[in-house]
Coordinates of C-alpha atoms and ligand atoms in Angstrom, one line a residue:
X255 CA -4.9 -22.3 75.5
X256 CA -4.5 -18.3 76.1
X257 CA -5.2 -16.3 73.6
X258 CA -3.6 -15.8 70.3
X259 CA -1.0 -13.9 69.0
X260 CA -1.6 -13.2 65.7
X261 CA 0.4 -11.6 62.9
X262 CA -1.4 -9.9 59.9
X263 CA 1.4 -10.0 57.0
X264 CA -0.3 -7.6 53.9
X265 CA 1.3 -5.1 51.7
X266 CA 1.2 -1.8 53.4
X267 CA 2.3 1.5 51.3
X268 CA -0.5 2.9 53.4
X269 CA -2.9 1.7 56.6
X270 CA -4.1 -1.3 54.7
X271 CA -7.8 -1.9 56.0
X272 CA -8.1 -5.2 55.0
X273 CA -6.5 -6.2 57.9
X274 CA -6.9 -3.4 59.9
X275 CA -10.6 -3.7 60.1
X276 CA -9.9 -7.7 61.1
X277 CA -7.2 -7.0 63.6
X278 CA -9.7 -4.7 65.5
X279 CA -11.9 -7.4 65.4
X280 CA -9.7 -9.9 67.1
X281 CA -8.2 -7.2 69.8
X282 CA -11.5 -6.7 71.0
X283 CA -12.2 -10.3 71.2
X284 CA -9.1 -10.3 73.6
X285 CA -6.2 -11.8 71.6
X286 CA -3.0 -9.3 70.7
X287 CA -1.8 -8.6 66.8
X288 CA 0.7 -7.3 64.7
X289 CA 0.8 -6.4 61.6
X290 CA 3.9 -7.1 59.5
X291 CA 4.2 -5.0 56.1
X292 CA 5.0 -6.9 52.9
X293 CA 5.0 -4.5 49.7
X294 CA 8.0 -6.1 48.1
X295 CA 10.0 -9.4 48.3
X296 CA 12.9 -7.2 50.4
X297 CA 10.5 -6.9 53.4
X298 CA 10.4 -10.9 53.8
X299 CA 13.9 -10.7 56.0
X300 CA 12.0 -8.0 58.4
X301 CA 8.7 -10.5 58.2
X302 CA 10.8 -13.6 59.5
X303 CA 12.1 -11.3 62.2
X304 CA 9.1 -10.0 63.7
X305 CA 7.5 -13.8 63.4
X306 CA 10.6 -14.8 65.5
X307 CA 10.3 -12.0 68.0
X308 CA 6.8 -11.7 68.2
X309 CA 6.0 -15.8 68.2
X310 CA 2.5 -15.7 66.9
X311 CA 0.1 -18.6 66.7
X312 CA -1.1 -17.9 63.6
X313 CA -0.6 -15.9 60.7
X314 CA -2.9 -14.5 58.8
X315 CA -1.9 -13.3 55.3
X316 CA -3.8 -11.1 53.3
X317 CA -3.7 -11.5 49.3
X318 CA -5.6 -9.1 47.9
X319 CA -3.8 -8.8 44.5
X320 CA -3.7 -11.8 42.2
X321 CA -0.2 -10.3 40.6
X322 CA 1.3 -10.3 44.2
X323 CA 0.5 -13.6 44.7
X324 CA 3.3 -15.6 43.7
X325 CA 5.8 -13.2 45.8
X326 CA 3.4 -13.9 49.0
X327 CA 3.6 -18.1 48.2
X328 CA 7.4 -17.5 48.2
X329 CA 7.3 -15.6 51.7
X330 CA 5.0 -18.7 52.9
X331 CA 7.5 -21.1 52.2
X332 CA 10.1 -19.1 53.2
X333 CA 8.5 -18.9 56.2
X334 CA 7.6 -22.5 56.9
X335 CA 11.3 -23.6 56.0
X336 CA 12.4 -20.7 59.2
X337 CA 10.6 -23.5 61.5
X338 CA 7.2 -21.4 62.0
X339 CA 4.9 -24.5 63.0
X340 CA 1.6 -22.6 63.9
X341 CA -1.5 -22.2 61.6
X342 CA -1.2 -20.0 58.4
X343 CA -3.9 -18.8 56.8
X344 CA -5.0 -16.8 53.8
X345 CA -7.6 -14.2 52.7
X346 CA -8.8 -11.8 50.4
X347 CA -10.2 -11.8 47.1
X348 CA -8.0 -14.0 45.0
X349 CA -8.0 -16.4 47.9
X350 CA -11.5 -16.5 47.8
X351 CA -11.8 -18.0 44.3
X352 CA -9.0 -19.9 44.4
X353 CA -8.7 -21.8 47.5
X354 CA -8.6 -25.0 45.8
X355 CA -5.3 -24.2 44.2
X356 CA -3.7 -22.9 46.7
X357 CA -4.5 -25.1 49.7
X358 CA -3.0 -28.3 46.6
X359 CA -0.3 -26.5 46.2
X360 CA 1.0 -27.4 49.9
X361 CA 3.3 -24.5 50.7
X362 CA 2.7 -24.5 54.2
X363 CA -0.7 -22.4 54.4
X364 CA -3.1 -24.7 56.5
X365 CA -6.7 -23.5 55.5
X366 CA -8.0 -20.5 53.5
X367 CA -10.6 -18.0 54.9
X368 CA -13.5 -16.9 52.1
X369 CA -15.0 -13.4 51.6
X370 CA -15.1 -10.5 54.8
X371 CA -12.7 -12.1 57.5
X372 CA -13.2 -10.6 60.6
X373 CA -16.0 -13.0 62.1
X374 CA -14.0 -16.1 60.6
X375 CA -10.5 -14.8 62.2
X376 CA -11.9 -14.7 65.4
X377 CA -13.8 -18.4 65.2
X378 CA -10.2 -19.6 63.6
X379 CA -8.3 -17.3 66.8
X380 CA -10.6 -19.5 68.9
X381 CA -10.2 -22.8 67.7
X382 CA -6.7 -22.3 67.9
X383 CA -7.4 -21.4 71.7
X384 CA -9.3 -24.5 72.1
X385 CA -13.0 -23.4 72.5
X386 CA -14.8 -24.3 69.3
X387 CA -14.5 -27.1 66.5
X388 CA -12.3 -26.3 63.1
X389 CA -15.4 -27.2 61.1
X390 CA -17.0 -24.7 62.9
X391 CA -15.4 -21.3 61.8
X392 CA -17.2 -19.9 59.4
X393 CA -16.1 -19.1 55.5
X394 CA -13.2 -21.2 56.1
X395 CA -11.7 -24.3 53.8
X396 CA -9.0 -26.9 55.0
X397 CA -8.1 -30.6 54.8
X398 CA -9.5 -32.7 56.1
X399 CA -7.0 -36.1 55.7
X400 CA -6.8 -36.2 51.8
X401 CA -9.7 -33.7 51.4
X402 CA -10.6 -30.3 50.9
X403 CA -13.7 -29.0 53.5
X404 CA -15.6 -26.0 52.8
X405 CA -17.3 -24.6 55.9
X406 CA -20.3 -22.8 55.3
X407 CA -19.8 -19.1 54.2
X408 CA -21.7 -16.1 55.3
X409 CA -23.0 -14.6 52.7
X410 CA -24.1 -11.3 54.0
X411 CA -22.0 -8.1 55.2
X412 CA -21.0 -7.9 58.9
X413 CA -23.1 -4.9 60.3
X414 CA -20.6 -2.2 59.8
X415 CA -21.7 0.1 62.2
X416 CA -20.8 -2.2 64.7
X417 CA -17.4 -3.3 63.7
X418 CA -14.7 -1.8 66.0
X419 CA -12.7 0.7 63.8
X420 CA -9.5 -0.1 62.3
X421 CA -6.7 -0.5 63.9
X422 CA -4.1 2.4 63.4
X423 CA -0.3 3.5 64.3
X424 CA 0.4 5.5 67.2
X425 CA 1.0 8.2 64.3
X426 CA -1.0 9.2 61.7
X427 CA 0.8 8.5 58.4
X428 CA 1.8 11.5 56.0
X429 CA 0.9 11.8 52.6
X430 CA 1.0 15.0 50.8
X431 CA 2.5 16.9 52.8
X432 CA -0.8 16.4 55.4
X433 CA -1.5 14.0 58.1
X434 CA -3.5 11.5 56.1
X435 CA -5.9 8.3 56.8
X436 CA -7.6 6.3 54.7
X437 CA -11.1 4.4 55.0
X438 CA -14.0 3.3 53.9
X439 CA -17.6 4.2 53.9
X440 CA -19.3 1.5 52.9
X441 CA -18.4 -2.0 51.8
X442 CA -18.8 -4.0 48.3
X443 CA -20.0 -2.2 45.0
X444 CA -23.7 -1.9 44.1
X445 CA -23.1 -3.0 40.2
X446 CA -20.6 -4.9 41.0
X447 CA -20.6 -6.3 37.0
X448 CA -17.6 -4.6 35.3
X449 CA -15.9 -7.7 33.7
X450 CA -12.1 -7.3 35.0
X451 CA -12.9 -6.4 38.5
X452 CA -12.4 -8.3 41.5
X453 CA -14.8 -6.7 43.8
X454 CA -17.5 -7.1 41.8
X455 CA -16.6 -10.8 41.6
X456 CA -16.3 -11.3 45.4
X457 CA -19.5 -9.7 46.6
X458 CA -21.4 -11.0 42.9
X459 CA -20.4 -14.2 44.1
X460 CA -22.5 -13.8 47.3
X461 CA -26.1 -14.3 47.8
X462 CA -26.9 -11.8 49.9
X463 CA -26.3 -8.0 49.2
X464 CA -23.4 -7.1 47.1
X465 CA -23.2 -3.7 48.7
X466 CA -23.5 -2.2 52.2
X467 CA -23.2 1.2 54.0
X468 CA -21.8 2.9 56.9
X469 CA -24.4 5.1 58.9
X470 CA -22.8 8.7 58.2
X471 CA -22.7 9.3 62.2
X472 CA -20.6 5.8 62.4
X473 CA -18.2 7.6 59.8
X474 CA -18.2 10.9 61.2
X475 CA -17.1 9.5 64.6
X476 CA -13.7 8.1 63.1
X477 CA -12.9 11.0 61.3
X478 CA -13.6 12.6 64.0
X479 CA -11.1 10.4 66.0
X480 CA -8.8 10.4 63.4
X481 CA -8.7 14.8 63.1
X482 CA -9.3 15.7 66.9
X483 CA -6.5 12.9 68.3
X484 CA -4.3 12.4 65.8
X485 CA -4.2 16.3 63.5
X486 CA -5.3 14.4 60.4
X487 CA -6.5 16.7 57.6
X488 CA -6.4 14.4 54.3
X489 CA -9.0 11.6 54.3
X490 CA -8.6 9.0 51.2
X491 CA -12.1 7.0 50.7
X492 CA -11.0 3.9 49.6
X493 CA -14.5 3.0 48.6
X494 CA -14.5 1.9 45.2
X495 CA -17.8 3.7 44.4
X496 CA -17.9 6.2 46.9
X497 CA -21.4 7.3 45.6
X498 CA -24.6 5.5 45.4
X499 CA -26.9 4.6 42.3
X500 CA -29.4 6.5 42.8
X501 CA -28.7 10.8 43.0
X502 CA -31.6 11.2 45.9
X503 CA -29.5 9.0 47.9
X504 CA -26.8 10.5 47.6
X505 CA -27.9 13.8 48.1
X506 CA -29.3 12.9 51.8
X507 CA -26.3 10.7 52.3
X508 CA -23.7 13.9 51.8
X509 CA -26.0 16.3 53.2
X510 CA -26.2 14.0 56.3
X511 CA -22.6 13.5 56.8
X512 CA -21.9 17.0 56.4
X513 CA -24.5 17.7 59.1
X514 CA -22.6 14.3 61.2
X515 CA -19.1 16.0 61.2
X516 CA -20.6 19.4 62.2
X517 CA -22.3 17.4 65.1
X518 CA -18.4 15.6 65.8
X519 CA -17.0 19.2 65.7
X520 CA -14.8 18.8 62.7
X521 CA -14.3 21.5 60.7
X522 CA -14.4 20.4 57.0
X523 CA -13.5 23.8 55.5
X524 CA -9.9 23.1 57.3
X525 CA -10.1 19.1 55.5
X526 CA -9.9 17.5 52.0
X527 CA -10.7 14.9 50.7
X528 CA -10.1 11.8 48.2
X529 CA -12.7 9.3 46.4
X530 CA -13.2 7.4 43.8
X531 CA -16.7 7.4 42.0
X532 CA -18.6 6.2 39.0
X533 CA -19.2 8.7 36.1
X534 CA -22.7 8.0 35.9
X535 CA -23.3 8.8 39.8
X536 CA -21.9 12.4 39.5
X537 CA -25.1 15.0 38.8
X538 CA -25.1 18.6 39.4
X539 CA -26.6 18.2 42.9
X540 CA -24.0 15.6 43.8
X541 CA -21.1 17.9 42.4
X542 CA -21.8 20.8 44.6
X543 CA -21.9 18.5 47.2
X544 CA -19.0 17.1 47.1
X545 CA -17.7 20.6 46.8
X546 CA -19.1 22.2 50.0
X547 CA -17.6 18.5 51.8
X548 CA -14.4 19.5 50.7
X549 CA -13.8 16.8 48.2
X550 CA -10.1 18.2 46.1
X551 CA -10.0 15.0 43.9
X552 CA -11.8 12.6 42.2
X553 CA -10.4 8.8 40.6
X554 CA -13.3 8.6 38.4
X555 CA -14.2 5.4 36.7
X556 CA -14.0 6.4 33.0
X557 CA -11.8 3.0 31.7
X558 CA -13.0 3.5 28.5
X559 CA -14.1 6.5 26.4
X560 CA -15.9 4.7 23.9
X561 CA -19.3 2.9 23.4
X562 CA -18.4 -0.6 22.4
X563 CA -15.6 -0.5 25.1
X564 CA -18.1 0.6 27.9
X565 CA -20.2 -2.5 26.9
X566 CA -17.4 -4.9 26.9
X567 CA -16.2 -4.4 29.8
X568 CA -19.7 -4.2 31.3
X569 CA -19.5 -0.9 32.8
X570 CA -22.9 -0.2 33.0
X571 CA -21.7 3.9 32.3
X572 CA -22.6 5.7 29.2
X573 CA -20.4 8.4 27.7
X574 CA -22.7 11.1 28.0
X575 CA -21.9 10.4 31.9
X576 CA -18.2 10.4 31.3
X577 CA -18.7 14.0 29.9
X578 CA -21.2 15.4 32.1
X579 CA -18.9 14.2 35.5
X580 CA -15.6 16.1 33.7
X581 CA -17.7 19.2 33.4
X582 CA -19.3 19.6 36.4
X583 CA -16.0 18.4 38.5
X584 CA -14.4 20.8 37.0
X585 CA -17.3 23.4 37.3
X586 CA -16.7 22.7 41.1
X587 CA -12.8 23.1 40.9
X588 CA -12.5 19.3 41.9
X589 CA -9.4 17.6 39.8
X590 CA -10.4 14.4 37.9
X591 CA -7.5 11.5 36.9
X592 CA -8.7 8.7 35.4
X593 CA -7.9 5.5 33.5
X594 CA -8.5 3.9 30.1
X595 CA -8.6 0.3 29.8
X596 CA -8.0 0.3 26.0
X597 CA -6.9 -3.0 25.9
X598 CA -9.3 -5.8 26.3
X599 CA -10.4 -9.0 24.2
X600 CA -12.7 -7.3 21.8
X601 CA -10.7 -3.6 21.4
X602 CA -10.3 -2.7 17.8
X603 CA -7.5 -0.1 17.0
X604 CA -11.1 2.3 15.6
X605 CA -11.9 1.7 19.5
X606 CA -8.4 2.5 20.6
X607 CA -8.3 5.9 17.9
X608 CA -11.4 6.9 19.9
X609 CA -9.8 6.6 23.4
X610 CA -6.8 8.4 22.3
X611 CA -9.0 11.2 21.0
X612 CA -10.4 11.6 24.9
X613 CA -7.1 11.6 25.9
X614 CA -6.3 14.3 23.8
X615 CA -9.3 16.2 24.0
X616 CA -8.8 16.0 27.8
X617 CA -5.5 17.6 28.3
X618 CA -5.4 18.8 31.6
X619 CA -6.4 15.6 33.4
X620 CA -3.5 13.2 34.7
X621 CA -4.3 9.6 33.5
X622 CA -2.7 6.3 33.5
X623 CA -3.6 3.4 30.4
X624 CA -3.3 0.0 30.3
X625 CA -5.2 -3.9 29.6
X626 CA -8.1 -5.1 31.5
X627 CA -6.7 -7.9 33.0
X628 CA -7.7 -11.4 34.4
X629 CA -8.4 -12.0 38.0
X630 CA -10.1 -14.7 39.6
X631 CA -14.0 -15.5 39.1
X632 CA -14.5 -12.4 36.9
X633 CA -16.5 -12.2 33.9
X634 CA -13.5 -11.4 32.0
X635 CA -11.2 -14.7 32.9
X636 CA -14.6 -16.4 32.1
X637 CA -14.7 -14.9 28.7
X638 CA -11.0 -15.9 27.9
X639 CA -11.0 -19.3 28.7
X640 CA -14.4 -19.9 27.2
X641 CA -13.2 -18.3 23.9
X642 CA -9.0 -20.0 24.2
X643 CA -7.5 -16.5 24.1
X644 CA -6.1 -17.2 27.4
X645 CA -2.1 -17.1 27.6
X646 CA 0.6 -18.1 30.3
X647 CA -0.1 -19.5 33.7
X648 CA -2.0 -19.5 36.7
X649 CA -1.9 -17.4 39.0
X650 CA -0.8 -13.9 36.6
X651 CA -2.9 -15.1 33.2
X652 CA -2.1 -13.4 30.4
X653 CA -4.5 -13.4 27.1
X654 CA -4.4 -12.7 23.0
X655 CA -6.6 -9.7 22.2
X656 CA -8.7 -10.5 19.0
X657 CA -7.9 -8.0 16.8
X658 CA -4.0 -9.3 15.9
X659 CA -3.2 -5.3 15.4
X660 CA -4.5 -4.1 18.8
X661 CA -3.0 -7.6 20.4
X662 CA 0.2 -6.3 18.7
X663 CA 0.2 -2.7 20.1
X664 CA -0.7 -4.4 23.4
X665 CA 2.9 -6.4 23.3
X666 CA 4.7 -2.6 21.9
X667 CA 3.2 -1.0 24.7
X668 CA 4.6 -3.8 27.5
X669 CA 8.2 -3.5 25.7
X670 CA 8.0 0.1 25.5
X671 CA 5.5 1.7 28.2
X672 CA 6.2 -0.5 30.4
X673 CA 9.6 -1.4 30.7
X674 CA 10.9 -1.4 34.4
X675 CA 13.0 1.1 34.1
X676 CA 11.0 3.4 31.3
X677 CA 9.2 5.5 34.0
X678 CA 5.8 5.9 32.2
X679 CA 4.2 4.2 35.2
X680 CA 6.1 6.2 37.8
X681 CA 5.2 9.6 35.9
X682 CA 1.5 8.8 35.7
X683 CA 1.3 7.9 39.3
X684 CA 3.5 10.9 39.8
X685 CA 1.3 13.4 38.0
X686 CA -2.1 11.8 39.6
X687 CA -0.2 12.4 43.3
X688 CA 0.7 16.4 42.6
X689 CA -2.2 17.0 40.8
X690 CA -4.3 15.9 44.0
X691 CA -1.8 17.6 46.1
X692 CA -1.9 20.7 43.9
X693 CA -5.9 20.8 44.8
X694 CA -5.2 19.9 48.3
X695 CA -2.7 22.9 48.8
X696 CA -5.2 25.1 47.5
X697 CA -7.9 24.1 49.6
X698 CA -5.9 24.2 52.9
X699 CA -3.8 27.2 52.4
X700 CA -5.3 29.5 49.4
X701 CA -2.9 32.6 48.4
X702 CA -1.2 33.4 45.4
X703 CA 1.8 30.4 45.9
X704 CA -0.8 27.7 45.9
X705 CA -2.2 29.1 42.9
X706 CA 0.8 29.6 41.2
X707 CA 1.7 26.1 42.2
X708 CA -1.7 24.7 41.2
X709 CA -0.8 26.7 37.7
X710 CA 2.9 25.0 37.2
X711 CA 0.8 22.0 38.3
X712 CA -1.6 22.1 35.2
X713 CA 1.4 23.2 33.0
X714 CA 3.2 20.6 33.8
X715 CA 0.6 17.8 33.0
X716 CA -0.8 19.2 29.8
X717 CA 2.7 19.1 28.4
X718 CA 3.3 16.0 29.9
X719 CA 0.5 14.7 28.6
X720 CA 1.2 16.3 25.2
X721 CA 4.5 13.9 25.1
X722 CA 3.0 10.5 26.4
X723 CA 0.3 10.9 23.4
X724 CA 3.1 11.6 21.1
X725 CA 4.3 8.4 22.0
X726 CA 1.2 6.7 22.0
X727 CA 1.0 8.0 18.3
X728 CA 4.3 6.5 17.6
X729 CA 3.4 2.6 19.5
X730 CA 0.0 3.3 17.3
X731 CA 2.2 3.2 14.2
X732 CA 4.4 0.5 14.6
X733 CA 1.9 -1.6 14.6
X734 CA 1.2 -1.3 11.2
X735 CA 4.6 -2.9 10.4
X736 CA 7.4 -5.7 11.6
X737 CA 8.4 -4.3 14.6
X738 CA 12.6 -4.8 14.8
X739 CA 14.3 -4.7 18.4
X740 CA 15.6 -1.4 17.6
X741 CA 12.3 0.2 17.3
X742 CA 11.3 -0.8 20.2
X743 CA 14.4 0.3 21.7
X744 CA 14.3 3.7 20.4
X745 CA 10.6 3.9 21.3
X746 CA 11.3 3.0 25.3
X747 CA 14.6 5.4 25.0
X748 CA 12.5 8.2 23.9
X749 CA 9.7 7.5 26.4
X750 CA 12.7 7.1 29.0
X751 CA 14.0 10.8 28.3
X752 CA 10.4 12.5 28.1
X753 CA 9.5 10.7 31.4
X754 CA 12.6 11.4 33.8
X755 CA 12.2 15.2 32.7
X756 CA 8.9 15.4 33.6
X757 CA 9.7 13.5 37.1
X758 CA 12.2 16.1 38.0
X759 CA 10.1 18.7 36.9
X760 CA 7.5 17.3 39.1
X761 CA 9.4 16.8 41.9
X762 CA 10.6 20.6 42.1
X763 CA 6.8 21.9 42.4
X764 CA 6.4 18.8 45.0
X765 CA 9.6 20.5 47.0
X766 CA 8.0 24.1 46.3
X767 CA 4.4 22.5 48.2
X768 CA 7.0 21.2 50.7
X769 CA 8.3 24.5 52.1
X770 CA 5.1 26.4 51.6
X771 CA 2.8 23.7 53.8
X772 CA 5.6 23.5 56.2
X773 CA 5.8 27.4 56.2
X774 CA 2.0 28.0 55.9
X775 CA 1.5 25.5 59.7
X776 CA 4.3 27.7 61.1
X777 CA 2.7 30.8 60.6
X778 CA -1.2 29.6 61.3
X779 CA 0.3 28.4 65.0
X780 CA 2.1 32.2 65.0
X781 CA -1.6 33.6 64.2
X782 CA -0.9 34.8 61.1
X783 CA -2.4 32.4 58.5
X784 CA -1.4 33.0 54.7
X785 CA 1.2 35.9 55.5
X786 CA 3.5 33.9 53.7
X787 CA 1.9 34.4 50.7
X788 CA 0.9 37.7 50.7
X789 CA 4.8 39.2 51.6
X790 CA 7.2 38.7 49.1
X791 CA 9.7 39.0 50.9
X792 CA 8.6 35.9 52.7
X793 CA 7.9 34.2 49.7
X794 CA 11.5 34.7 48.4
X795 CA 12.6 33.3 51.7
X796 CA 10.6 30.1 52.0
X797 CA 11.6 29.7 48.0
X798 CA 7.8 29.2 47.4
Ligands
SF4_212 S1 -15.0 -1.5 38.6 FE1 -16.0 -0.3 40.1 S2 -18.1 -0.2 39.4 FE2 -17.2 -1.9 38.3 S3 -17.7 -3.7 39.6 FE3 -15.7 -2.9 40.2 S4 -16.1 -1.6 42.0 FE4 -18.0 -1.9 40.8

């Protein structure tokens, strides 16, 4: 057989990696991909007609979210009963755990591939081509007749520094209002404990190490790629702790890629950049670090502002961190959003008057709420089914909270906060977006419109956030009485209104950042950086 065609089906708001890094993987090894994007059951009509086109041999499908999965079984079967009769298969984390349940659920995927893919999709690419054994391809489960097989699993990371890079478009995606790429740095998380999360569940689930790095020149050289060949100037670390554990490391680590991307020519005072990082892994050193790289933003792991929460959910993190990291980020002029799990089995509502305090006491920070929530082989669905509080079905589990007050405001909050069409959720993610973007501005193009805009910005939020703790208030206090239909209605109405202003509001500073990036790249080609900002007549003119 020749080699494969292979499709990569995955949701794709932006370059997903998680099958980027594969598909590299299996062009170098000589076989041609596609990737086809699935972020929402109205993409499955473009999916079946780029299988049909494209005619792959096998599809590879990438689940990485357990609440997607039901929407992804429906596009398998959907795309078994359109006469696709090559191999499907399925990775990611969720597939990981639960490969037993899927593979006996018989919707057309043929065998399941466990933990990092990129070794197994090429052994699977091969025995599809006819040069090695199915029982052969590593971290992969089929049948066998009427039996499940489990191949052996590799239970250490690939070496990354010798993975080819991700694959990426011919052009580099845009994302506020810069050419942006995203990637990682380093694979797996070194606590990898926290009871709701599925990455600490994957690479916990290994015997080997749960937690594996990049060399900084190895990074360097794709953002280098990424900013001499294809203009890009906002890099998103998707690395879900960017930093290490220890602040020694960290300090060479940032110090050496700083020193890598000097070496690679880029200039990082004309960059920003994105990350996600543990409170407790943020000391002054590592602060003014992140600084001098050019880091605007911040998702730092608070989840919960309160001593018995941080031990529940196992976070490892004390609050003294959570304090010291919001000081010293903002010391350094880098934007923190954040999000509080305040629902989870053991919350009490003197737990959940505690996490509301930090929400008020931290006003100018964009932040989303919400319920720790099961996912496959975590501590957490371990702890609900030992002690029956689990609800619903497989695969989206739902759970009773304990405390029949806090399990109360929990089912408010989902008929209230989190009714389609309330907006809450679109508002927070809103708010997180032009905050970041606020911070980004002012890096790239400082002058009195991006402050001005990074001012609205803050304005904006505070009083935004102002309203959604109103409304938490309110959901707090219903749940000290029978809740009738009507309050909840009038609750959702009045979170409805408060949202969509804030929205619109939001969107006009986003159109403001529009004009004066778009302005600001017009007049740096011209020669005359930041003119813009300093004439007011120009100001007037580019309405910024
Ligand atoms: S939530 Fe973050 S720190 Fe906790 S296990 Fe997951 S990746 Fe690691």
């Amino acid at each position: 057989m020749p080699p494969q065609k292979v499709l990569f089906i995955a949701s794709e708001d932006e370059e997903n990696l998680s099958v980027r890094y594969p598909a590299a993987a299996l062009i170098k090894a000589g076989h041609s991909v596609e990737i086809a994007p699935f972020s929402v059951p109205n993409d499955t009509v473009r999916v079946l007609t780029q299988i049909k086109n494209f005619r792959p041999g096998l599809v590879a499908i990438s689940m990485a979210f357990q609440c997607k999965a039901p929407a992804f079984f429906d596009l398998t079967r959907k795309i078994r009963a359109a006469g696709f009769s090559g191999h499907i298969t399925v990775g990611g984390h969720f597939p990981t755990f639960e490969y037993r349940k899927i593979l006996e659920a018989k919707m057309g995927i043929e065998s399941v591939v466990r933990f990092e893919g990129e070794q197994a999709l090429v052994e699977l690419a091969e025995f599809l081509e006819g040069k090695r054994d199915l029982s052969s391809v590593s971290n992969l489960v089929y049948w066998v007749g009427s039996k499940i097989h489990e191949n052996p699993t590799i239970d250490h990371f690939p070496d990354l520094n010798a993975l080819p890079f991700p694959v990426r478009s011919d052009r580099p995606q845009v994302r506020l209002g810069e050419n942006f790429a995203t990637l990682v740095a380093s694979r797996g998380c070194w606590h990898s404990a926290c009871a709701y999360c599925c990455i600490g569940a994957f690479h916990a689930r290994k015997k080997g190490q749960r937690h594996a790095l990049r060399s900084v020149e190895n990074i360097a050289k794709e953002i280098a790629w990424l900013y001499h060949k294809q203009g890009v100037r906002l890099f998103q670390f998707h690395d879900d702790n960017f930093l290490q554990e220890k602040e020694a490391d960290n300090i060479v680590r940032l110090d050496g890629l700083m020193a890598a991307l000097e070496h690679e020519k880029v200039d990082y005072d004309s960059t920003a950049f994105l990350i996600k990082a543990r409170p407790d892994s943020i000391t002054k050193e590592v602060a003014t670090r992140l600084w001098k790289l050019g880091i605007v933003g911040v998702f730092l792991g608070v989840e919960n502002a309160t001593g018995t929460g941080l031990e529940a959910l196992i976070r490892g993190s004390k609050l003294h961190h959570i304090d010291r990291a919001f000081e010293l980020l903002h010391l350094h002029g880098i934007i923190v959003t954040y999000n509080l799990l305040i629902f989870h089995p053991d919350a009490t509502l003197d737990e959940i008057n505690e996490n509301i305090l930090f929400m008020k006491n931290h006003p100018m920070y964009p932040f989303d709420f919400g319920r720790a929530e099961v996912v496959a082989g975590s501590p957490l669905e371990r702890q609900v089914m030992k002690e029956g509080l689990i609800r619903g079905s497989w695969p989206n589990w739902d759970y009773r909270i304990k405390d029949p007050l806090v399990d109360q405001m929990f089912r408010i909050n989902l008929a209230t906060f989190r009714r389609p069409e309330a907006g809450y959720s679109r508002l927070a993610h809103t708010l997180i977006a032009l905050a970041y973007r606020a911070h980004v501005v002012q890096r790239l193009y400082p002058g009195k419109a991006a402050q001005q805009m990074d001012g609205d910005t803050r304005d904006l939020i505070v009083r935004s956030n102002m309203v959604v703790l109103d409304h938490i208030l309110k959901m707090y206090a219903l749940t000290a009485r029978l809740v009738s239909k009507k309050d909840l209605d009038d609750l959702a109405g009045s979170i409805h209104t408060g949202c969509l202003a804030f929205i619109k509001e939001a969107e006009q500073i986003t159109r403001r950042m529009d004009r004066l990036q778009m302005a600001e790249k017009k007049f740096r080609q011209a020669g005359v950086p930041g003119e813009v900002q300093i004439s007011s007549f120009l100001r007037k003119l580019f309405r910024v």
